[in-house]
Short mmCIF file of C-alpha atoms in Angstrom, two decimals:
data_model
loop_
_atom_site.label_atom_id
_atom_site.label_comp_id
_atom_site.label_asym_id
_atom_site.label_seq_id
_atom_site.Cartn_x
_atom_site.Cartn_y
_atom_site.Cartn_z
CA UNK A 1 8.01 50.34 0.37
CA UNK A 2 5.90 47.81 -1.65
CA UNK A 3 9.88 45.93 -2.27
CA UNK A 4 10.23 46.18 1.36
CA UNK A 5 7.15 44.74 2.65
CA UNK A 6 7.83 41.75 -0.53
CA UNK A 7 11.04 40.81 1.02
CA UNK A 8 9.30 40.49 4.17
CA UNK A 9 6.80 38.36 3.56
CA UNK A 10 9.42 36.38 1.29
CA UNK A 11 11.54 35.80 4.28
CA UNK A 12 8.85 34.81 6.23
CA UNK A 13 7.77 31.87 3.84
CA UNK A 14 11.27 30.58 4.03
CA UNK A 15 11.06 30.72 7.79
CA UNK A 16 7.68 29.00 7.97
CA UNK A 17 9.12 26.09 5.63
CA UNK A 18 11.77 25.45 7.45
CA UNK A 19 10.07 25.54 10.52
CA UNK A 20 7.93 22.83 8.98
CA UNK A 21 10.58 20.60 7.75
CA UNK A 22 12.38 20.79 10.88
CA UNK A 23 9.34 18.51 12.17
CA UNK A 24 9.56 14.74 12.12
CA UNK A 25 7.62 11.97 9.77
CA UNK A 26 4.57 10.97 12.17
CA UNK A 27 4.49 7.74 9.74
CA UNK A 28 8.47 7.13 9.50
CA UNK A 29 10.70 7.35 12.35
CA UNK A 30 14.02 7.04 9.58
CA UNK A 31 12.87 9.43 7.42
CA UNK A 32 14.47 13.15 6.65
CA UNK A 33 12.55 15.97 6.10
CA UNK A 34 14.19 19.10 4.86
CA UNK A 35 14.01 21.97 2.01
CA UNK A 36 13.16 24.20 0.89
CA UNK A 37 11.01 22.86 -0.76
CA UNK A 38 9.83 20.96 1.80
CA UNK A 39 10.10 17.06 1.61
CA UNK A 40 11.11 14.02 3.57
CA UNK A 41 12.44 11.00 2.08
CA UNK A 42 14.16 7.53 3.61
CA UNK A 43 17.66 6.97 2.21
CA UNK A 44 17.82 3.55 0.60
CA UNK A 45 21.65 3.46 -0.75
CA UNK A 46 24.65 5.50 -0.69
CA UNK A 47 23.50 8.57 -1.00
CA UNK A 48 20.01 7.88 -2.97
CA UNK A 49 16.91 9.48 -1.08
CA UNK A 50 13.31 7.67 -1.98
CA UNK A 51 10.26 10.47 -1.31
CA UNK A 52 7.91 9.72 0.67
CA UNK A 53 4.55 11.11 2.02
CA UNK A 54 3.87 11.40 5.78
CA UNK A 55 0.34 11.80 5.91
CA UNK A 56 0.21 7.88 5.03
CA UNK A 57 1.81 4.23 5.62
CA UNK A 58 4.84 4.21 3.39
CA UNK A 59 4.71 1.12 0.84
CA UNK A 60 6.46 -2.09 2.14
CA UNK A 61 8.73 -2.03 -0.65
CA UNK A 62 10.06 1.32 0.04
CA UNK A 63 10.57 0.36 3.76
CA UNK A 64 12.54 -3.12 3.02
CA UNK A 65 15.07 -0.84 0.65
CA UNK A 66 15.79 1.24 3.83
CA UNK A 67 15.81 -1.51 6.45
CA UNK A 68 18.83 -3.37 3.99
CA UNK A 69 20.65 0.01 3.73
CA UNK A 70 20.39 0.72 7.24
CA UNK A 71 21.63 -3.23 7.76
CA UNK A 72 24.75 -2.51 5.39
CA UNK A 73 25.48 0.76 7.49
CA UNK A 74 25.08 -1.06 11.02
CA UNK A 75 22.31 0.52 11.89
CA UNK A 76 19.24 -1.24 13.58
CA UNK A 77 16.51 -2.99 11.24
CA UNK A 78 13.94 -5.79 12.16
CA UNK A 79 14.60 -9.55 13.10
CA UNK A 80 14.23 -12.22 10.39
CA UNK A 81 10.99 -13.33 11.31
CA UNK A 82 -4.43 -21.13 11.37
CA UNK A 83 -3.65 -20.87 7.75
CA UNK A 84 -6.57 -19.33 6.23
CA UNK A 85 -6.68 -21.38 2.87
CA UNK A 86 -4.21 -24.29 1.53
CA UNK A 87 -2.68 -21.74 -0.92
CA UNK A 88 -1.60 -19.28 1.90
CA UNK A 89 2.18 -18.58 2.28
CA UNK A 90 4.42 -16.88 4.78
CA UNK A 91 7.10 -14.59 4.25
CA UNK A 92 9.69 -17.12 5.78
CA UNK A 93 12.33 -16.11 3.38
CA UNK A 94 13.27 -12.94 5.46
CA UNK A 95 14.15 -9.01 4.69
CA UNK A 96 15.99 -8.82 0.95
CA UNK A 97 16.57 -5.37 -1.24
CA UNK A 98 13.68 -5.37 -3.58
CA UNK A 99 13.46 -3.53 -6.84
CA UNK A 100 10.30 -1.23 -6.14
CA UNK A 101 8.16 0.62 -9.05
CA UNK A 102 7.80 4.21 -8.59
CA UNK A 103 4.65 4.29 -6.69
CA UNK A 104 6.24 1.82 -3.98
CA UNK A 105 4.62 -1.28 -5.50
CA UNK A 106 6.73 -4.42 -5.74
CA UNK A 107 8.60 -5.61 -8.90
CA UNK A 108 6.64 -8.96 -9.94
CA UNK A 109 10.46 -10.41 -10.31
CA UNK A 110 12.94 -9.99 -7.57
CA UNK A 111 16.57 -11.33 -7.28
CA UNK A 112 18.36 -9.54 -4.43
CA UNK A 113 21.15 -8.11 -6.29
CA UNK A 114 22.26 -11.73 -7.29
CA UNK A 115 21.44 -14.36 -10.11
CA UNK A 116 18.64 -16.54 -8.08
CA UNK A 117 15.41 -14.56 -9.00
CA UNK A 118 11.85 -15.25 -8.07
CA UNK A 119 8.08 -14.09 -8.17
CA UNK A 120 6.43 -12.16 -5.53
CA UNK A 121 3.18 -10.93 -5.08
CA UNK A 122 2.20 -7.23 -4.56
CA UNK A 123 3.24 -8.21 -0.25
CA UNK A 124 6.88 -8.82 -1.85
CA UNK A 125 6.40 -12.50 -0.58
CA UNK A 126 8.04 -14.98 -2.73
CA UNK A 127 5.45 -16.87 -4.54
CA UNK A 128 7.14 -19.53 -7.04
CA UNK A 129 10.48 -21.45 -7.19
CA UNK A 130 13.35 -19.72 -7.38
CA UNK A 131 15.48 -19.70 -10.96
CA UNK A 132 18.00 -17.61 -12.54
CA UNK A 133 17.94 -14.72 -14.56
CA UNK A 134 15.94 -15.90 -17.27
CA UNK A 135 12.59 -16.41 -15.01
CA UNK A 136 9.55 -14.91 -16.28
CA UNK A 137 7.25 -13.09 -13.76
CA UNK A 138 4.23 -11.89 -16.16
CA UNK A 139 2.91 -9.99 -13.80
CA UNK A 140 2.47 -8.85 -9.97
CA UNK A 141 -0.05 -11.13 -8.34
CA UNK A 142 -2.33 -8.99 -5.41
CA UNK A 143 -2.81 -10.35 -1.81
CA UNK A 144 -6.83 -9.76 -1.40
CA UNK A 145 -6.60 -11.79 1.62
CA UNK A 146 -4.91 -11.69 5.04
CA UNK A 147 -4.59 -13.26 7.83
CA UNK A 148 -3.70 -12.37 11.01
CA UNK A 149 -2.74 -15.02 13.80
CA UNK A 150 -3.01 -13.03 17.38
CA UNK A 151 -1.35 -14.18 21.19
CA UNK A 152 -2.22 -11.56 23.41
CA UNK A 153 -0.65 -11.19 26.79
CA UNK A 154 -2.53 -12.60 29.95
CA UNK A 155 -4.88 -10.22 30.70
CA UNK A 156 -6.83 -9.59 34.33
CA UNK A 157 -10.15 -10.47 32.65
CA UNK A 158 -11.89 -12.80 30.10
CA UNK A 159 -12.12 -11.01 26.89
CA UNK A 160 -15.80 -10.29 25.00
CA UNK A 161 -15.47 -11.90 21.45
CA UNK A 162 -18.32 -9.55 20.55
CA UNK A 163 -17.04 -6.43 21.65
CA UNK A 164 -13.29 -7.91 20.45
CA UNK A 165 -13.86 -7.57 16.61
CA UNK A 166 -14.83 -3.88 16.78
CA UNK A 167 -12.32 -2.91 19.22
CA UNK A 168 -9.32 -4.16 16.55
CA UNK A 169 -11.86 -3.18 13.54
CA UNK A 170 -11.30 0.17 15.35
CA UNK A 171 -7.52 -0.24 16.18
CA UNK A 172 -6.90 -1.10 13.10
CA UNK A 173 -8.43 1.83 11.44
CA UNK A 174 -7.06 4.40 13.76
CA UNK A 175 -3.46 3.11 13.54
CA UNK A 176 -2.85 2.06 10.07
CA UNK A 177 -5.73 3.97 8.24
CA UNK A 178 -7.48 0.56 7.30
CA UNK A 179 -10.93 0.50 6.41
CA UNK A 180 -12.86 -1.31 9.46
CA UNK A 181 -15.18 -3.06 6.60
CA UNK A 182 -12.51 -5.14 5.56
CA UNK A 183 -12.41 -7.38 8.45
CA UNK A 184 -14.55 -9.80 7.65
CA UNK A 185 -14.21 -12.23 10.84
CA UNK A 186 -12.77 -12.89 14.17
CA UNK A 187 -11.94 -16.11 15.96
CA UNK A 188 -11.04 -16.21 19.60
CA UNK A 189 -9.56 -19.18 21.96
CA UNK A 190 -9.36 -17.40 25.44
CA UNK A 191 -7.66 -20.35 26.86
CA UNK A 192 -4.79 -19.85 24.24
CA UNK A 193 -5.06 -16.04 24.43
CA UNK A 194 -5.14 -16.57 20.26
CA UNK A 195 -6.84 -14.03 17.99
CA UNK A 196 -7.55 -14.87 14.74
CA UNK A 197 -8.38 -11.91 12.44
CA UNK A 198 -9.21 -12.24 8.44
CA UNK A 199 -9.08 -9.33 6.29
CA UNK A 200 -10.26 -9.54 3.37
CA UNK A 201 -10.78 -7.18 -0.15
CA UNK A 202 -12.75 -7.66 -2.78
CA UNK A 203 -10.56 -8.98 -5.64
CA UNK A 204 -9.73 -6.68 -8.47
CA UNK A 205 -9.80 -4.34 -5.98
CA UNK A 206 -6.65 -2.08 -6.01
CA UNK A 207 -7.79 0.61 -3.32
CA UNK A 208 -5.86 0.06 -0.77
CA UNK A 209 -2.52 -2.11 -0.01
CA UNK A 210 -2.97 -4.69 2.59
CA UNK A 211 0.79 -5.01 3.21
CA UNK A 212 1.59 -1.76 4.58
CA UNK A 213 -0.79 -2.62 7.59
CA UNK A 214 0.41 -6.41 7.87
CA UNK A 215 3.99 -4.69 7.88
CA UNK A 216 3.27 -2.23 10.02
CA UNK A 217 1.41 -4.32 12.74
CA UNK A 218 4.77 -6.46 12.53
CA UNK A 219 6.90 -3.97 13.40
CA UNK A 220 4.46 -3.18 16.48
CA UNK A 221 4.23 -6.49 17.88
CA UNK A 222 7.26 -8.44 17.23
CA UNK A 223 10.12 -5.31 17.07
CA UNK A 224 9.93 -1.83 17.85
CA UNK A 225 7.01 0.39 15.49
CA UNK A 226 7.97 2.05 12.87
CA UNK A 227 6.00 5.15 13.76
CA UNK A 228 8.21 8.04 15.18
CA UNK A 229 5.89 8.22 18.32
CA UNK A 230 7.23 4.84 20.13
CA UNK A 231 4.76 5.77 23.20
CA UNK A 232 2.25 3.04 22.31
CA UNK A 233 1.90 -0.23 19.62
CA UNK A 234 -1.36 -2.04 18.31
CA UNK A 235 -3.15 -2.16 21.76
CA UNK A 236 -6.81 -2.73 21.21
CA UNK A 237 -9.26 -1.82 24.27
CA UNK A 238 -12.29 -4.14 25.51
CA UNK A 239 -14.10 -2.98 27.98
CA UNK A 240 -11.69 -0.79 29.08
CA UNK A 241 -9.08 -3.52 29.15
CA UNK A 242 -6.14 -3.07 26.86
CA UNK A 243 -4.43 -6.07 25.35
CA UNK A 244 -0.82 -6.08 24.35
CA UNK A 245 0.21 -8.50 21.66
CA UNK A 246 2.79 -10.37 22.54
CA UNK A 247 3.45 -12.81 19.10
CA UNK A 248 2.22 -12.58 15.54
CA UNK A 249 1.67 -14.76 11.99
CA UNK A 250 0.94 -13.25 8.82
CA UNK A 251 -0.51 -15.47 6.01
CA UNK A 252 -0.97 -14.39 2.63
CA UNK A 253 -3.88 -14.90 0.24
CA UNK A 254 -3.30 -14.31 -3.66
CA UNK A 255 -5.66 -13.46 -6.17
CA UNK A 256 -4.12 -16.50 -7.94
CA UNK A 257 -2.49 -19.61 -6.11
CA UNK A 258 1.29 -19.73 -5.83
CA UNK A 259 3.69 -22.56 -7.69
CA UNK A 260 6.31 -23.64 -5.26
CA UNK A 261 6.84 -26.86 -5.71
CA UNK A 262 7.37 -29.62 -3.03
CA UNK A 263 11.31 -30.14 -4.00
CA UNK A 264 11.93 -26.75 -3.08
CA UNK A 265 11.01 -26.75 0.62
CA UNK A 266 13.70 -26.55 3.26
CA UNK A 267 14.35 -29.49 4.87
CA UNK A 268 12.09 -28.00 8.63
CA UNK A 269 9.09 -27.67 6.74
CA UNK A 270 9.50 -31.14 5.41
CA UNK A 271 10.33 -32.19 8.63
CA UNK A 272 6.80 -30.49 9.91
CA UNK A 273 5.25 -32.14 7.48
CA UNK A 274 5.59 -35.60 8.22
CA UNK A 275 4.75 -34.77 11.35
CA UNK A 276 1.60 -33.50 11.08
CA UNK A 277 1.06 -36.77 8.41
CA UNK A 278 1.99 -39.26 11.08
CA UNK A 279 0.33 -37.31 13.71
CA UNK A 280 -2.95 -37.61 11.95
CA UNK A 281 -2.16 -41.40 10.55
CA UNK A 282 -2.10 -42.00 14.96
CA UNK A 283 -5.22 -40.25 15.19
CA UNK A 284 -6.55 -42.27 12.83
CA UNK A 285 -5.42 -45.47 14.25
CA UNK A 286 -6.21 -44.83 17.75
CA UNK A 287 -10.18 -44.25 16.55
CA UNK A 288 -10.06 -47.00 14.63
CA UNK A 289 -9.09 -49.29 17.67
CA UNK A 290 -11.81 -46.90 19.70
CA UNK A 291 -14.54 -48.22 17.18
CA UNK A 292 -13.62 -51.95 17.35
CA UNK A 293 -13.80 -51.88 20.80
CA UNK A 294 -17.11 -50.35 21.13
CA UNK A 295 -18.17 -52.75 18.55
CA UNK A 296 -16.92 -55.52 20.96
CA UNK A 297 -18.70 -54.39 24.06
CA UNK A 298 -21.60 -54.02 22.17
CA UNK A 299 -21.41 -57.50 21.28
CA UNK A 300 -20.79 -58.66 24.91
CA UNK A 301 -23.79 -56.65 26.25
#
């Protein structure tokens, strides 16, 4: 009887499990979850499945891997997609297959699968030149600071810049388990529907990854989120009014400033550049003429 009422019980924890697995990843909308035991995992190559855990963002690292296998299968990915300090960057260099450390974390040196490496910081974002196999990355350099450039889509009212920084301080804690402390400020320009949020950690500090929510808010705004529930994306509510996002800019703050070096920029940033030189050389001019002219009235009156 005892034997009996065993193989019950026994049959009914295999049920249960895969009952369980047969649910989806709330946090992962590619991953698999089966068993028993029960796990889920992304697959990032031919026939190699990475673990991951659902209750959480998975690592940036670990979601690049899948988005290039899924690219080399066909499947859908992502598109190629006010700088907060002169030593921010931007991850201009697009989606590569990174070389991730067991816990998710990015390998400080990165080459693609190819012999032009480089140095990225713990947001996988390029940080130095690129070499060849013989470049030395001593270490992986943290992002403590991020910034997030906002356009929201016209709305039917003006927005509350007060009430604004706790609705996304709330957002962003609800949708991508962020810590609502860590936003430290928000700028608003109404008339260019622009939101500028900085988020910042204390350095040394190693609690919690800022990329995963960068990533994640991405996905949200620019693409389709990676979240398996695709009812909603980062939609922060003011006054009952709900703002959809309808562009985004990520700039990333390192513990330590980045080397790229001026000969290494492509020739549209250069381009930029000059620009923005000449533009402010005109400037320049133009108040320079405004001043002798005043000077010259003065002189007449």
């Amino acid at each position: 009887m005892k034997m009996w009422i065993f193989a019950v019980l026994a049959a009914l924890a295999v049920g249960a499990s895969a009952q369980i697995c047969q649910s989806t990843c709330e946090t992962m909308k590619w991953a698999t979850c089966d068993g028993p035991p029960c796990s889920c995992y992304l697959l990032v190559d031919n026939g190699v499945k990475q673990p991951i855990n659902c209750t959480t963002l998975v690592p940036k690292c670990f979601l690049m891997k899948a988005e290039m296998y899924r690219a080399r299968k066909g499947m859908n990915t992502r598109s190629i997609a006010g700088k907060p300090d002169e030593t921010a960057i931007v991850d201009n260099d697009g989606i590569y297959d990174p070389e991730c450390e067991s816990d998710g974390k990015f390998k400080a040196k990165q080459c693609n699968g190819t012999d032009v490496c480089w140095c990225v910081n713990s947001a996988g974002v390029r940080r130095t030149d690129k070499g060849d196999q013989t470049l030395k990355c001593e270490k992986l350099v943290e992002t403590h600071w991020i910034r997030l450039q906002l356009t929201h889509k016209q709305g039917p009212a003006t927005v509350d810049k007060d009430k604004l920084k706790t609705a996304i301080s709330t957002e962003l804690n609800k949708r991508y388990q962020m810590n609502p402390s860590l936003v430290k400020e928000i700028q608003y320009d109404p008339d260019a529907r622009m939101i500028v949020v900085d988020v910042n950690k204390v350095k040394g500090d190693r609690s919690y990854d800022l990329s995963k929510m960068a990533y994640y808010m991405e996905k949200d705004v620019k693409i389709l989120p990676l979240f398996t529930d695709q009812s909603r994306r980062f939609t922060p509510s003011v006054d009952g009014q709900t703002l959809e996002m309808e562009n985004i800019v990520v700039y990333y703050v390192d513990e330590e400033a980045p080397t790229i070096t001026m000969k290494h920029l492509t020739g549209g940033i250069i381009a930029v550049i000059v620009v923005v030189v000449l533009a402010v050389f005109f400037v320049q001019k133009r108040q320079r003429k405004y001043k002798k002219t005043q000077q010259r009235e003065m002189e007449q009156m």
